[in-house]
Short mmCIF file of N, CA, C and O in Angstrom, two decimals:
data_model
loop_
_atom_site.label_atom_id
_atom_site.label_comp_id
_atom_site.label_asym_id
_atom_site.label_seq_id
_atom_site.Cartn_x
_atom_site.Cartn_y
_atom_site.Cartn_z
N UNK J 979 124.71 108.73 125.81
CA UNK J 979 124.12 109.92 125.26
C UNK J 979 123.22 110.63 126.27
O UNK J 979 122.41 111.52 125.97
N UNK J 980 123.41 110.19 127.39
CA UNK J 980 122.92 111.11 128.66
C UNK J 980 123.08 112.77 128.72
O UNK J 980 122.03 113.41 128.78
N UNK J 981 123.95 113.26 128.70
CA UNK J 981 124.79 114.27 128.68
C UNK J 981 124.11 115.48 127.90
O UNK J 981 123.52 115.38 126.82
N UNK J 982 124.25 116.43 128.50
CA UNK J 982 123.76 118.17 128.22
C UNK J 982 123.77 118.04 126.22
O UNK J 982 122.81 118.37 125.52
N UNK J 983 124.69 117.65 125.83
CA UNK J 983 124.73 117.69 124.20
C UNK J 983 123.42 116.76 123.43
O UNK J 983 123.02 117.05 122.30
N UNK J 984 122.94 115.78 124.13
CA UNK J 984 122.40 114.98 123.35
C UNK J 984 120.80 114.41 124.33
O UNK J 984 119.80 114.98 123.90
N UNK J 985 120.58 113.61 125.28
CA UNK J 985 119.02 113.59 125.34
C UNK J 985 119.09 114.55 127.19
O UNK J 985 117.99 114.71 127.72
N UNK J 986 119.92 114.90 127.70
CA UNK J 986 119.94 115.74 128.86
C UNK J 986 118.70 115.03 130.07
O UNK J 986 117.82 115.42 130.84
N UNK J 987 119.27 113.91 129.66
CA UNK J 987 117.97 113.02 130.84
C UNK J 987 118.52 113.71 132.51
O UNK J 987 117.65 113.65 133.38
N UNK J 988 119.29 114.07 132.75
CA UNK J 988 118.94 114.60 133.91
C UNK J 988 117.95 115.20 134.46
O UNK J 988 117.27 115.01 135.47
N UNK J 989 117.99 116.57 132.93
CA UNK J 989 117.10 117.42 133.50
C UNK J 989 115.27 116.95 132.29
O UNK J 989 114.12 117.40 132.33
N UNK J 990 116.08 115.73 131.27
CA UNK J 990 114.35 115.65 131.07
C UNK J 990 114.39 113.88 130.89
O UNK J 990 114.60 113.17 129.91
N UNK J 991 114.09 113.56 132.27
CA UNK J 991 114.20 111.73 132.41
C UNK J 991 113.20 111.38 131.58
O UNK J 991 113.41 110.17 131.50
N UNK J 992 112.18 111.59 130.86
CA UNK J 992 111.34 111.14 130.12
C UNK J 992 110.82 111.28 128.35
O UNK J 992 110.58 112.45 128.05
N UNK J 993 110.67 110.51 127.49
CA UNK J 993 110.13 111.27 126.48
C UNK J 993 108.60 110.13 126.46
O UNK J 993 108.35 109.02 126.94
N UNK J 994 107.78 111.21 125.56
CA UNK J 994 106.54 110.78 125.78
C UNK J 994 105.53 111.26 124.22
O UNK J 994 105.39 112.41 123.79
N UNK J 995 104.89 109.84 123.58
CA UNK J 995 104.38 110.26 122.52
C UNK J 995 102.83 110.05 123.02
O UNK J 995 102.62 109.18 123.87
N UNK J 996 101.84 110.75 122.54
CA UNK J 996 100.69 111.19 122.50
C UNK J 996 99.91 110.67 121.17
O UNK J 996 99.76 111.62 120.40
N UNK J 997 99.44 109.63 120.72
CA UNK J 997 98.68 109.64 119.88
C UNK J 997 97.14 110.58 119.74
O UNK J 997 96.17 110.25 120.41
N UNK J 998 97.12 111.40 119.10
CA UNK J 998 95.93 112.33 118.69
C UNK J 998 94.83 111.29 117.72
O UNK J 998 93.62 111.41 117.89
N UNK J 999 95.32 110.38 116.84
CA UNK J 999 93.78 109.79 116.29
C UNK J 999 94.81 109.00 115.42
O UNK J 999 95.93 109.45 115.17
N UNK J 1000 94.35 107.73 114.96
CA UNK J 1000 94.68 106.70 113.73
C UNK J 1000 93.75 106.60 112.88
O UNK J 1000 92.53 106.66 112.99
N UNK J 1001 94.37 106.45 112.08
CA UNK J 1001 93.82 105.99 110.32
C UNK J 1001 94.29 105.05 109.07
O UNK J 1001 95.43 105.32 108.69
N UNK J 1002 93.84 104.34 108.59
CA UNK J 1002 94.31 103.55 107.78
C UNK J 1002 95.05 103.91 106.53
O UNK J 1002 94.83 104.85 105.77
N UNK J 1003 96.01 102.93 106.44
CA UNK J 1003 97.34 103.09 105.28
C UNK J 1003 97.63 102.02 104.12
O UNK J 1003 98.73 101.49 103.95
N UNK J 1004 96.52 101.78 103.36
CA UNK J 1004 95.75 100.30 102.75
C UNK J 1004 96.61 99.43 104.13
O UNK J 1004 96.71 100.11 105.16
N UNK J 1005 97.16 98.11 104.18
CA UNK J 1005 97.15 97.44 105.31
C UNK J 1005 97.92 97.23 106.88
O UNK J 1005 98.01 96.36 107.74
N UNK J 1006 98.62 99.31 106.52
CA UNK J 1006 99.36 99.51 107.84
C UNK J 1006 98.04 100.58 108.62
O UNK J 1006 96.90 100.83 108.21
N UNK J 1007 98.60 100.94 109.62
CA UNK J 1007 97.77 102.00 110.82
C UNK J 1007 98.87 102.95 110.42
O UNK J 1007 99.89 102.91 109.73
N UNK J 1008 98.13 103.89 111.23
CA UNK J 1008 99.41 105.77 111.30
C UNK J 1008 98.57 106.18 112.18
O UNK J 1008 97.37 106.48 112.17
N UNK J 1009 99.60 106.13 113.16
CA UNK J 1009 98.74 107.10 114.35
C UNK J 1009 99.90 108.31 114.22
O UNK J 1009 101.11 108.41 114.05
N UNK J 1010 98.67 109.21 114.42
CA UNK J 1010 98.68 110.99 114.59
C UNK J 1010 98.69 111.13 115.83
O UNK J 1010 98.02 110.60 116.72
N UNK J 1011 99.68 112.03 115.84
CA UNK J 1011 100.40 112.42 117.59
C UNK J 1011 101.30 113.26 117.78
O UNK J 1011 101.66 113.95 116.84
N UNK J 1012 101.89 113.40 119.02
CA UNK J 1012 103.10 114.75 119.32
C UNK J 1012 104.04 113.94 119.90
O UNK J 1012 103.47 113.13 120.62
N UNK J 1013 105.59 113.77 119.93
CA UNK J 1013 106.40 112.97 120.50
C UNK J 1013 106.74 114.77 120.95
O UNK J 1013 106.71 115.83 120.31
N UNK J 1014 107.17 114.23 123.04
CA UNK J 1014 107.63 114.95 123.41
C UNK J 1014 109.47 114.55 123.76
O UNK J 1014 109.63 113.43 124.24
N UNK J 1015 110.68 115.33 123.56
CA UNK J 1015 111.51 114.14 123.63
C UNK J 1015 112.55 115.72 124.08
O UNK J 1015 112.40 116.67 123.32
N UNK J 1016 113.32 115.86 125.02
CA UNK J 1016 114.04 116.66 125.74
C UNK J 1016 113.51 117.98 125.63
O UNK J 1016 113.97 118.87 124.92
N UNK J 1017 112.66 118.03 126.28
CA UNK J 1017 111.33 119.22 126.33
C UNK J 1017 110.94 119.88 125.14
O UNK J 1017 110.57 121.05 125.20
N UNK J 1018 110.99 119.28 124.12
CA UNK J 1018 110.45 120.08 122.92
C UNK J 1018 109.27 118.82 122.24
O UNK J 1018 109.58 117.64 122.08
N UNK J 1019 108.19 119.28 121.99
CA UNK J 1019 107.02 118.71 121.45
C UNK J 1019 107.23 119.33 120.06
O UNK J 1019 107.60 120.46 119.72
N UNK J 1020 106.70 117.64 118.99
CA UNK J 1020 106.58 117.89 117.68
C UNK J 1020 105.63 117.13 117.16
O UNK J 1020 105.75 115.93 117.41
N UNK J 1021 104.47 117.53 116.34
CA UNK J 1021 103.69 116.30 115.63
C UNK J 1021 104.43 115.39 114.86
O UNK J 1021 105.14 115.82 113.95
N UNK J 1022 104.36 114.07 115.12
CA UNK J 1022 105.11 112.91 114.71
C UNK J 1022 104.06 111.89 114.17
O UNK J 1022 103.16 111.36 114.84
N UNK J 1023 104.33 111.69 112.84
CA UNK J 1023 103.49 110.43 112.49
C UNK J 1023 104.04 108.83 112.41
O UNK J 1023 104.91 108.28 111.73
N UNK J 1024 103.08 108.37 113.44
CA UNK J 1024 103.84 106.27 113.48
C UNK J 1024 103.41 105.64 112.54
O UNK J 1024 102.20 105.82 112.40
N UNK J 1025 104.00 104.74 111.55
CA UNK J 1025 103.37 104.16 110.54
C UNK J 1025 103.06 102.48 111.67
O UNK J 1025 104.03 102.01 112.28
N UNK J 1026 101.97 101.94 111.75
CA UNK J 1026 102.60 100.32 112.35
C UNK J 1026 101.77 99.44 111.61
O UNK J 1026 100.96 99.95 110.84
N UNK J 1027 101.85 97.96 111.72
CA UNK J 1027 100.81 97.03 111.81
C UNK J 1027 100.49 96.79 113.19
O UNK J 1027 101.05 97.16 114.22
N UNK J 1028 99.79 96.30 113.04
CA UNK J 1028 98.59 95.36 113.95
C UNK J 1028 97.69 93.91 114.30
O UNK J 1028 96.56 93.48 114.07
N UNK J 1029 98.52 93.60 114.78
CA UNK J 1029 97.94 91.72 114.88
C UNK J 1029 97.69 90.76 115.93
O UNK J 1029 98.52 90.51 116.81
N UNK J 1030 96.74 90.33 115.85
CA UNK J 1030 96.21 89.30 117.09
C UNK J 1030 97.46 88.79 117.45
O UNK J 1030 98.34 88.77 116.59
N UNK J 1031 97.71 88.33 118.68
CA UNK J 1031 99.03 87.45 119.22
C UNK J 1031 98.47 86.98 120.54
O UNK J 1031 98.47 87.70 121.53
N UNK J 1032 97.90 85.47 120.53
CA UNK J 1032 97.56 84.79 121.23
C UNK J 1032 96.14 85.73 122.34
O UNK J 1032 95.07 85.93 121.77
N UNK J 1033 96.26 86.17 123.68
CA UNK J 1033 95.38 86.87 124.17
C UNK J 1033 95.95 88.64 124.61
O UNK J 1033 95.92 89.25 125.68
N UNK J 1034 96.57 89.14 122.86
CA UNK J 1034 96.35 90.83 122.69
C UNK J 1034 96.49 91.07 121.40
O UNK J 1034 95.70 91.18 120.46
N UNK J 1035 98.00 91.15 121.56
CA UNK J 1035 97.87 91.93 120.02
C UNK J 1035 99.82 92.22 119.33
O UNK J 1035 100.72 92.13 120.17
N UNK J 1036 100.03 92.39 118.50
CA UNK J 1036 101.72 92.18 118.05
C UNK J 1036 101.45 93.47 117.45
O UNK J 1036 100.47 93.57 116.72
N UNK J 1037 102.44 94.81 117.74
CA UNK J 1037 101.92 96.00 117.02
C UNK J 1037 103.64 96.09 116.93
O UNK J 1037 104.41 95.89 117.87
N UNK J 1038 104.12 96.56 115.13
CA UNK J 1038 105.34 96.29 114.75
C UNK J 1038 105.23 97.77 113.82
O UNK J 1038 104.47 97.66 112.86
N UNK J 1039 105.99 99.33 114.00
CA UNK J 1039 106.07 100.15 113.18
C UNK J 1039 107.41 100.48 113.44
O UNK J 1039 108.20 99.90 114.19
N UNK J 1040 107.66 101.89 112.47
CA UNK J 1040 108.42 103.26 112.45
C UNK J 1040 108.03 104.47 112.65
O UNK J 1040 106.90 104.88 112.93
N UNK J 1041 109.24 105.16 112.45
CA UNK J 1041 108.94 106.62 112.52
C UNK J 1041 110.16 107.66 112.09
O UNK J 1041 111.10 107.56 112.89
N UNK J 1042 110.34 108.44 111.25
CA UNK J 1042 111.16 108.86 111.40
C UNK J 1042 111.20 110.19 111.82
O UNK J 1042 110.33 110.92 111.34
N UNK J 1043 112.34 110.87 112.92
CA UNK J 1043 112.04 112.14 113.44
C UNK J 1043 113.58 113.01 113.25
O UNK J 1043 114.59 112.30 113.24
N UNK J 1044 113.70 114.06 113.15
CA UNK J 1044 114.31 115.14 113.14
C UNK J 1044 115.12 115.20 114.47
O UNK J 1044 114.61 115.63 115.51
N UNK J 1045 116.14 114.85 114.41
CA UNK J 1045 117.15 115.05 116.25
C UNK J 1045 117.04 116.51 116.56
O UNK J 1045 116.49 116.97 117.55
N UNK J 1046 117.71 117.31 115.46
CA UNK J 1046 118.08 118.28 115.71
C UNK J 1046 116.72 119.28 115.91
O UNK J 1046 116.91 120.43 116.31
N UNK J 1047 115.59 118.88 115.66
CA UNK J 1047 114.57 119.24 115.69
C UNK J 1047 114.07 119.11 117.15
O UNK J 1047 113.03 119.62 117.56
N UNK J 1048 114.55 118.68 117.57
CA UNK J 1048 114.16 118.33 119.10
C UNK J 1048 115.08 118.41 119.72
O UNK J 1048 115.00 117.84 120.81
N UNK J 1049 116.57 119.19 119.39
CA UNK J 1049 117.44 119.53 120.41
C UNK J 1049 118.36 118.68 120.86
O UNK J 1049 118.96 118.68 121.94
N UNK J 1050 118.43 117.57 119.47
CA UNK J 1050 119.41 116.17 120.70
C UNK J 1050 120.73 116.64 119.47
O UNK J 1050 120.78 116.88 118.27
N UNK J 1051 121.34 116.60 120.22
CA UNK J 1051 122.91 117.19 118.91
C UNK J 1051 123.09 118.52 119.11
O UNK J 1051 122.84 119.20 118.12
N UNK J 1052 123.67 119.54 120.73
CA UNK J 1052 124.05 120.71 120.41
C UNK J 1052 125.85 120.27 120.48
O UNK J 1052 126.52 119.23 120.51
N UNK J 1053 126.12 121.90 120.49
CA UNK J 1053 127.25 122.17 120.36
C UNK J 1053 127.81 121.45 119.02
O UNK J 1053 127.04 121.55 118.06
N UNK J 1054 129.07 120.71 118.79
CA UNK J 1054 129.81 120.59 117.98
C UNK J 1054 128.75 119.10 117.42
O UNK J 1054 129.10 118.66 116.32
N UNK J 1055 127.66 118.42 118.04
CA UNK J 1055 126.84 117.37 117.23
C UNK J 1055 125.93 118.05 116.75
O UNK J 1055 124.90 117.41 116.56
N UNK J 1056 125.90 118.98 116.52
CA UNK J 1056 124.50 120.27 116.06
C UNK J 1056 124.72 120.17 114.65
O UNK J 1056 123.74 120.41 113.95
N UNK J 1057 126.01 119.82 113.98
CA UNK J 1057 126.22 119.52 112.75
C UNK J 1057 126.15 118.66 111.93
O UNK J 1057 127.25 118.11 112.07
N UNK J 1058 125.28 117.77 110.59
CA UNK J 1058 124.75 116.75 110.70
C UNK J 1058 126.31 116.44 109.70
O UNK J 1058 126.14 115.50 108.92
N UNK J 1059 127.51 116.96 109.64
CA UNK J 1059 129.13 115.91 108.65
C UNK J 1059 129.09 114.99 109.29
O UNK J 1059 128.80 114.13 108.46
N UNK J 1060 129.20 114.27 110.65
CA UNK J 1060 129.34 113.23 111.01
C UNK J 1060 127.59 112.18 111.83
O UNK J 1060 127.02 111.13 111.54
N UNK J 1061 127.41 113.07 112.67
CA UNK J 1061 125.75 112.07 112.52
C UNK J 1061 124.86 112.95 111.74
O UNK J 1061 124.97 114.17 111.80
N UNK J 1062 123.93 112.30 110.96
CA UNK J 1062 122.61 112.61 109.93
C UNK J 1062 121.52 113.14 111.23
O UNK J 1062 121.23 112.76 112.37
N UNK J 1063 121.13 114.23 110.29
CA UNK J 1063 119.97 114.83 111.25
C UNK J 1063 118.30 113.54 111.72
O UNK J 1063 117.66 113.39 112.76
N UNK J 1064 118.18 112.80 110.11
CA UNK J 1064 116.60 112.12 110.31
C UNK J 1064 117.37 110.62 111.22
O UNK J 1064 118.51 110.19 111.02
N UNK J 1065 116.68 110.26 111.88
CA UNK J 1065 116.51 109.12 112.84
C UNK J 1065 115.41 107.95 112.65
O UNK J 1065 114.20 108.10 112.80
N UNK J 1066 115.88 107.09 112.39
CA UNK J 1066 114.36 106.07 111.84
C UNK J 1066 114.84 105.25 113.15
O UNK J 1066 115.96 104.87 113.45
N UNK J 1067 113.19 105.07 114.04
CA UNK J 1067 112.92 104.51 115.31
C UNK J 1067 111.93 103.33 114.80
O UNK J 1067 110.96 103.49 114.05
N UNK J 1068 112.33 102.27 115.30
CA UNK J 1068 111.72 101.13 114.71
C UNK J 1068 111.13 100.61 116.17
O UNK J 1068 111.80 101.03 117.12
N UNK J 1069 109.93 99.73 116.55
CA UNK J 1069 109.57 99.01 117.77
C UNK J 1069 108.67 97.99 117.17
O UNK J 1069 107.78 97.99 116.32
N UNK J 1070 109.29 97.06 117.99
CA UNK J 1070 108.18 95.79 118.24
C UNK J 1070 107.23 95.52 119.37
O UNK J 1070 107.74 94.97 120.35
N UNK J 1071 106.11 95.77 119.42
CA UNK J 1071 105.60 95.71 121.26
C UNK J 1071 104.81 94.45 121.33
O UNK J 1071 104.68 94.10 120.15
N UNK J 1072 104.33 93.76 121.96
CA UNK J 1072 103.64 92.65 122.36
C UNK J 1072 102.61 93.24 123.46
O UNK J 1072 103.09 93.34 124.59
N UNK J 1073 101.15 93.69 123.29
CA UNK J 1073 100.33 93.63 123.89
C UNK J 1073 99.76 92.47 124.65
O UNK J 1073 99.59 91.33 124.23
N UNK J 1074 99.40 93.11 126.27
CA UNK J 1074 98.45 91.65 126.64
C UNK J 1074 97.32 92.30 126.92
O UNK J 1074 97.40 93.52 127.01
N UNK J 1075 96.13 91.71 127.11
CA UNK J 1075 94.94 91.79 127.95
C UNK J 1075 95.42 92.20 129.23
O UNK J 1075 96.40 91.60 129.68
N UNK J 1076 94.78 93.32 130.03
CA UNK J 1076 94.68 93.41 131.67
C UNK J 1076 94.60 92.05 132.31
O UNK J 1076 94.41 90.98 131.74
N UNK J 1077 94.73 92.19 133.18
CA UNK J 1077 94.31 91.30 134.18
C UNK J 1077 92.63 91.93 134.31
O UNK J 1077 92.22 93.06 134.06
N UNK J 1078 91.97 90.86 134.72
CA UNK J 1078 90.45 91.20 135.50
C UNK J 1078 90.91 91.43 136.84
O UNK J 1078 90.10 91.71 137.73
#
């Protein structure tokens, strides 16, 4: 999905989310932010948890975002009959402590 129709990493090798501020969701987080993702910026909200894991932390959410909202699906994938426009992005990350 490299390719001019769908994330055009040639011309945008990166996407990049911005958390703006978190707040509590009785016992999940939601961080408030802008996912930038084939040059189009959108406020995107992350639902996650949050948990000690040995020396950091286990941070496990979603998100769901709009493709076509961000330009991934032109031409003949611009139409959601065969892929659905919403996208649910799931991650598991494993935080550590820096080094000193």
């Amino acid at each position: 999905l490299h390719g001019r129709d769908f994330f055009w990493s040639a011309r945008h090798p990166e996407a990049r989310y911005e958390a703006r501020g978190f707040r509590r969701a009785g016992e999940d987080w939601i961080a408030d932010g802008e996912l930038t993702l084939r040059g189009v910026t959108r406020p995107v909200a992350v639902r996650f948890t949050l948990q000690p894991a040995g020396n950091g932390a286990r941070m496990r959410g979603t998100a769901s975002v709009s493709r076509l909202a961000f330009g991934v699906g032109q031409g003949d994938w611009a139409s959601t009959q065969w892929l659905g426009d919403l996208v649910e992005i799931s991650f598991d990350l494993r935080l550590a402590a820096a080094a000193p």
